[in-house]
PDB file of C-alpha atoms in Angstrom:
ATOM      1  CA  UNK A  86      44.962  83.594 148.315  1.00 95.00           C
ATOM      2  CA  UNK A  87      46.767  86.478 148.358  1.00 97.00           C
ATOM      3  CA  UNK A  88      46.461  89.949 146.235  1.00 98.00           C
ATOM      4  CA  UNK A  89      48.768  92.218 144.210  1.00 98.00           C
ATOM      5  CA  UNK A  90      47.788  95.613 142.643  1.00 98.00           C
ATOM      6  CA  UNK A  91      49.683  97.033 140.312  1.00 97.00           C
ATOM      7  CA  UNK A  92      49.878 101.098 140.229  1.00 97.00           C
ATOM      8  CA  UNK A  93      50.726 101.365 136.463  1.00 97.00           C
ATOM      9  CA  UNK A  94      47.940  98.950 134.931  1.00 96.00           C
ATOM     10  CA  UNK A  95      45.212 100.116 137.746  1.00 98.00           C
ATOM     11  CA  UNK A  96      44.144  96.193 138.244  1.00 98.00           C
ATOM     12  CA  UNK A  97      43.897  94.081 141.212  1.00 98.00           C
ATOM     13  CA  UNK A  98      45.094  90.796 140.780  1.00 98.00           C
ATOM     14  CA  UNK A  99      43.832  87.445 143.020  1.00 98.00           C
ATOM     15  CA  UNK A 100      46.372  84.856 143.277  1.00 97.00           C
ATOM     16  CA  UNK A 101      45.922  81.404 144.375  1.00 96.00           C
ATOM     17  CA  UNK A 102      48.229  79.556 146.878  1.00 92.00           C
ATOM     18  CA  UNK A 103      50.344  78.291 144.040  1.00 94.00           C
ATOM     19  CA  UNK A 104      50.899  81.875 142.856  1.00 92.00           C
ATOM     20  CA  UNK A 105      48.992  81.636 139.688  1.00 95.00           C
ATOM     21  CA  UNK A 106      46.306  84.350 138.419  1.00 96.00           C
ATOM     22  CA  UNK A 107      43.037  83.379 139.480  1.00 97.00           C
ATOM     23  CA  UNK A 108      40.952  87.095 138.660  1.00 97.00           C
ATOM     24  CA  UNK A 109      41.899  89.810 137.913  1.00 98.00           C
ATOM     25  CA  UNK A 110      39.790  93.340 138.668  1.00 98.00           C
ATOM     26  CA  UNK A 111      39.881  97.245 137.373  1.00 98.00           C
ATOM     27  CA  UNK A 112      41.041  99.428 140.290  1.00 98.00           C
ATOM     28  CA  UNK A 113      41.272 102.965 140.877  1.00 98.00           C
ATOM     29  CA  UNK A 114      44.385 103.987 143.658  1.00 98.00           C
ATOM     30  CA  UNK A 115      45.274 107.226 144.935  1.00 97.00           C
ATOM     31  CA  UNK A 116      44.789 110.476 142.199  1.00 97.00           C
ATOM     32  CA  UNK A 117      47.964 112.489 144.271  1.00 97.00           C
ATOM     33  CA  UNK A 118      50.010 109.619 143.555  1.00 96.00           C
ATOM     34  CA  UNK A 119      51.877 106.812 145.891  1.00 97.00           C
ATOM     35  CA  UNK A 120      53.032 107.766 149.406  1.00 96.00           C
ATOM     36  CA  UNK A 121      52.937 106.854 152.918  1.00 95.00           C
ATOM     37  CA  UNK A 122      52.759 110.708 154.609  1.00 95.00           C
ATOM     38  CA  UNK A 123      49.741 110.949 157.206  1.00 94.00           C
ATOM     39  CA  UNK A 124      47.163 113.413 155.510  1.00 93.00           C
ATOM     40  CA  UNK A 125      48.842 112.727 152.288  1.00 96.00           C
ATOM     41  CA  UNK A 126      45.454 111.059 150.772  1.00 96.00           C
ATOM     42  CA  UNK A 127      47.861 109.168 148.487  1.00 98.00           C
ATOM     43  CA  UNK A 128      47.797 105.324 148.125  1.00 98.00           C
ATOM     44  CA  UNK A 129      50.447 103.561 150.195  1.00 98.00           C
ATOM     45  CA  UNK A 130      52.970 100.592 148.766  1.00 97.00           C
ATOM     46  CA  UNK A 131      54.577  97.769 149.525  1.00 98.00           C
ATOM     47  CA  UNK A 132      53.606  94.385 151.555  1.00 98.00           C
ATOM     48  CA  UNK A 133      50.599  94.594 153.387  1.00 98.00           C
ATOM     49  CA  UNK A 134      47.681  92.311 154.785  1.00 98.00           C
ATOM     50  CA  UNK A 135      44.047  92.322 155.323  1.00 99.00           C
ATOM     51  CA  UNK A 136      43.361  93.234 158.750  1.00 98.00           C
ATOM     52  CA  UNK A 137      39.368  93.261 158.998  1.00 98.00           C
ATOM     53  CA  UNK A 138      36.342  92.734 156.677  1.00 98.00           C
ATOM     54  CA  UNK A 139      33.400  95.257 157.199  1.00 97.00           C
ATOM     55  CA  UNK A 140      29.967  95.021 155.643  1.00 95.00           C
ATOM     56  CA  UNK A 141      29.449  90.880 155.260  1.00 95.00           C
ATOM     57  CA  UNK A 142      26.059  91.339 154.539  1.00 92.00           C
ATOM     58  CA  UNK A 143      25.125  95.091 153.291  1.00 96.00           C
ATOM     59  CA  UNK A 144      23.332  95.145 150.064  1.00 96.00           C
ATOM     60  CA  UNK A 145      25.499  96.093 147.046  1.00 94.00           C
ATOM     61  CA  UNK A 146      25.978 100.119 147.311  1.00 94.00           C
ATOM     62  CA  UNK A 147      25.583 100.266 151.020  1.00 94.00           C
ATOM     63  CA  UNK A 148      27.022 103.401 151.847  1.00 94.00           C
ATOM     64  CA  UNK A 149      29.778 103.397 154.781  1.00 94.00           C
ATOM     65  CA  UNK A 150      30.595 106.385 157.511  1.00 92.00           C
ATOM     66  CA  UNK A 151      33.423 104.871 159.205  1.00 92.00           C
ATOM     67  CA  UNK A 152      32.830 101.333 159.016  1.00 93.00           C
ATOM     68  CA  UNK A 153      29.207 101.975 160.049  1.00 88.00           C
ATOM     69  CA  UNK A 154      26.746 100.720 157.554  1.00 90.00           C
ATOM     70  CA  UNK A 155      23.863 104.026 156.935  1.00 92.00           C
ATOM     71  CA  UNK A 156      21.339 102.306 155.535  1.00 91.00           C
ATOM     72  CA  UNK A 157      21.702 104.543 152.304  1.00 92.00           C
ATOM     73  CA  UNK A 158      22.954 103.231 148.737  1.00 92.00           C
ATOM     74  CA  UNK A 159      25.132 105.506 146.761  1.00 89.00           C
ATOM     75  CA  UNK A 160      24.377 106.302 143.080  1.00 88.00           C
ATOM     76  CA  UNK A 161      26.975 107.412 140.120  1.00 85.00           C
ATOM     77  CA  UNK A 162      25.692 110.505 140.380  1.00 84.00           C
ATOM     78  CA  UNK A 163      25.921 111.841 143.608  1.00 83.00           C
ATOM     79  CA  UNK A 164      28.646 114.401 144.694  1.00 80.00           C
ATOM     80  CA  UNK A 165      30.427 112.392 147.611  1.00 83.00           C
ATOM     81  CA  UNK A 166      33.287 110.058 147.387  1.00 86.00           C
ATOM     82  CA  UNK A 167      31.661 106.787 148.947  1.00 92.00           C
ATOM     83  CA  UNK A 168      32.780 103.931 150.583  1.00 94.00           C
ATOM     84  CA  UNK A 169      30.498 101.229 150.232  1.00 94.00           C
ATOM     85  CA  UNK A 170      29.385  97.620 149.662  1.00 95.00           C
ATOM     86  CA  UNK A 171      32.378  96.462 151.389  1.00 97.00           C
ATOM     87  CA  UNK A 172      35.826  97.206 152.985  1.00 97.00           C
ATOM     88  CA  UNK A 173      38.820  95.179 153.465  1.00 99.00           C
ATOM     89  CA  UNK A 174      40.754  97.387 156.332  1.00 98.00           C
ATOM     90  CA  UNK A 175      44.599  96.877 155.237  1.00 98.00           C
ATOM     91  CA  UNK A 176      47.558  96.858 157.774  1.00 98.00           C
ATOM     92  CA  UNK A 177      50.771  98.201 156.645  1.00 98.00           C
ATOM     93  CA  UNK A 178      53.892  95.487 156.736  1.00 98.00           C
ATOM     94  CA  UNK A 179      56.766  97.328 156.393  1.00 98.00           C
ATOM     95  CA  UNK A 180      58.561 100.083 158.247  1.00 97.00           C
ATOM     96  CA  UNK A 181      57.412 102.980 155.950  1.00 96.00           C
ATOM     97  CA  UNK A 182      53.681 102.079 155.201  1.00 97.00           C
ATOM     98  CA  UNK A 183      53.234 100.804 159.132  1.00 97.00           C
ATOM     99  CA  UNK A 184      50.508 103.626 159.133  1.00 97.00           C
ATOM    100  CA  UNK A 185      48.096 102.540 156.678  1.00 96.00           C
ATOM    101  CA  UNK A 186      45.950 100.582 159.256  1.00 96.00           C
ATOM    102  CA  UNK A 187      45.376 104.586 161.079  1.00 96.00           C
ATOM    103  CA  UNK A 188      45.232 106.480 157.583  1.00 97.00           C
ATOM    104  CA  UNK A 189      42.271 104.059 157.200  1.00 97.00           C
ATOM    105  CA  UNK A 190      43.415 102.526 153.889  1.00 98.00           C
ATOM    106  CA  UNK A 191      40.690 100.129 152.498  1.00 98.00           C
ATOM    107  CA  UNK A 192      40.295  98.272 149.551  1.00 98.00           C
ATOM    108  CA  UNK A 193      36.315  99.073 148.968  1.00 97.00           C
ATOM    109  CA  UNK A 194      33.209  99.674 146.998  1.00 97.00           C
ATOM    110  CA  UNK A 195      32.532 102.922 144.960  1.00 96.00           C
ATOM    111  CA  UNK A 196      29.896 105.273 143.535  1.00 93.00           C
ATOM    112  CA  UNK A 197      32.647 106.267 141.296  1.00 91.00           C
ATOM    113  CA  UNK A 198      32.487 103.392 138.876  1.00 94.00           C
ATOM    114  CA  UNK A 199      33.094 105.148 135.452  1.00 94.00           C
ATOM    115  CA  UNK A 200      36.565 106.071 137.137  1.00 95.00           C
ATOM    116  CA  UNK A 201      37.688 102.500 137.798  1.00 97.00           C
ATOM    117  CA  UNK A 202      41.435 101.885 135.377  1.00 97.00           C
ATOM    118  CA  UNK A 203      42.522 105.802 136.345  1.00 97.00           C
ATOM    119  CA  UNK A 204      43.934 107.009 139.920  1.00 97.00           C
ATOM    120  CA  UNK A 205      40.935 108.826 141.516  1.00 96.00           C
ATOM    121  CA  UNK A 206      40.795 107.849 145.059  1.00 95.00           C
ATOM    122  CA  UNK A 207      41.790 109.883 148.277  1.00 95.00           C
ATOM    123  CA  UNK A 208      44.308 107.269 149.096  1.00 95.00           C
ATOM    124  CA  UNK A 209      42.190 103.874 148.982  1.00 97.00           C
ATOM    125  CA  UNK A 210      42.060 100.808 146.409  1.00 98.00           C
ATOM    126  CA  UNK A 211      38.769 101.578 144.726  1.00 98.00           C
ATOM    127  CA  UNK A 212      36.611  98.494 143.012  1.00 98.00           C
ATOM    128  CA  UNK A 213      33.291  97.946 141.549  1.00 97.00           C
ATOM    129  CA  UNK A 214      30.589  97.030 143.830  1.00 97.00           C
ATOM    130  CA  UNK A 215      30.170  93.558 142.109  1.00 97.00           C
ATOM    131  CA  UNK A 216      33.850  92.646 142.112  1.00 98.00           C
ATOM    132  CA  UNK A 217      34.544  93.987 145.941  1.00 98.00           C
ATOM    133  CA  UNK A 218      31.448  91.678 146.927  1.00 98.00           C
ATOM    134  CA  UNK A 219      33.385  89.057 145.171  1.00 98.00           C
ATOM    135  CA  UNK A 220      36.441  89.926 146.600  1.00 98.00           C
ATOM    136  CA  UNK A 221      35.530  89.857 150.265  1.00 98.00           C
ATOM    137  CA  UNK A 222      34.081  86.638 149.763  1.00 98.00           C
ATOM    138  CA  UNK A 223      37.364  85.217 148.401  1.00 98.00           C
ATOM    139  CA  UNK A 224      39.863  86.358 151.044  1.00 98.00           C
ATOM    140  CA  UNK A 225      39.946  86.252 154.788  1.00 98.00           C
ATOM    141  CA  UNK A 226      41.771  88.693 157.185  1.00 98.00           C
ATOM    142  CA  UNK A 227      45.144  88.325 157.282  1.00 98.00           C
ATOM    143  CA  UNK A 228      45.260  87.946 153.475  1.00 98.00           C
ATOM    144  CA  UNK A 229      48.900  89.011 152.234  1.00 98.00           C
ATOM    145  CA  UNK A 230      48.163  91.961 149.501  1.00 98.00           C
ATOM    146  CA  UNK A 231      51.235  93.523 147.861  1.00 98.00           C
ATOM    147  CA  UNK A 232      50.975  97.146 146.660  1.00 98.00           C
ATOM    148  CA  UNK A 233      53.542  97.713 143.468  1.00 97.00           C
ATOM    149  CA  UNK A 234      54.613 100.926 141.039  1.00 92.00           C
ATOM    150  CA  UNK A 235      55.785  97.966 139.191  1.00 81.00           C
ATOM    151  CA  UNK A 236      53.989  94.553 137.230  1.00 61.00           C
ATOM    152  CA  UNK A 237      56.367  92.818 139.006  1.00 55.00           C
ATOM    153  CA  UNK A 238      55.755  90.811 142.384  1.00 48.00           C
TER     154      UNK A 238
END
C-alpha cells in the first residue's frame, strides 16, 4: 500500500501495490499553507513514510496528548484542536521535509469533522475518525505516503 494526498482536492488517496486507487478519503492539511519551517504549523510535502502507529486499540474519538491516550473522547463541539482515534507519525524523506518526524506531523483523527475537504489543520493530515480507524488498519509503518500541491504522483 502506499498513500498520496493531494493539497488542491483535500483527499487522501490509498493505493495498492500495483498503483491503482483502492479508497479514497476527505482530508483537511495545513490552513497557513505548505511548508517545511519548524514552528511554521504548515503541512509539509514531498515523499515521506509512516514511521509509527499510535492508538491500535482506543475507542473512536480517543483524545491524544502527545501520543498518550487520556481516556477522554472529543466532541464537534468542543474548543480544542484534537488529535484522536489514531495517529500515523510520518518521517520526512527528502532533504527539505527531513523534520517532519520532530514537528510531529501525523496523519490523525479529528473533532473537527465538518472541516474535512478545506485546509484547517496546524500542520497535520486531518481525517474522520471512521476513515483514520480504517486507515491504520490498512497500512503498516514504513508505508511510503507522498505529499503533492499537485494531482499528479
Amino acid at each position: 500500500m502506499q498513500i498520496r494526498v493531494h493539497v488542491p482536492s483535500q483527499t487522501l488517496e490509498l493505493l495498492n501495490e500495483a498503483g491503482t486507487l483502492f479508497k479514497r478519503f476527505p482530508i483537511s492539511t495545513s490552513k497557513f499553507g505548505l511548508g517545511c519551517e519548524p514552528g511554521s504549523q504548515k503541512t509539509p510535502t514531498g515523499r515521506l513514510r509512516v514511521e509509527s502507529k499510535w492508538g491500535a486499540d482506543a475507542p473512536l474519538g480517543e483524545i491524544f496528548v502527545a501520543r498518550v491516550a487520556t481516556g477522554r473522547i472529543g466532541h464537534a463541539e468542543d474548543q480544542a484542536d484534537h488529535v484522536q482515534t489514531r495517529i500515523l507519525w510520518l518521517e520526512g524523506l527528502d532533504p527539505e521535509n527531513a523534520n517532519t518526524h520532530s514537528r510531529y506531523i501525523y496523519i490523525h483523527g479529528t473533532n473537527g469533522e465538518r472541516l474535512l475537504g478545506t485546509p484547517a489543520s496546524h500542520g497535520c493530515v486531518r481525517m474522520s475518525n471512521l476513515d483514520v480507524a480504517e486507515l491504520f488498519n490498512l497500512v503498516e509503518p514504513g508505508t511510503p505516503v507522498l505529499i503533492t500541491e499537485t494531482h499528479e504522483a
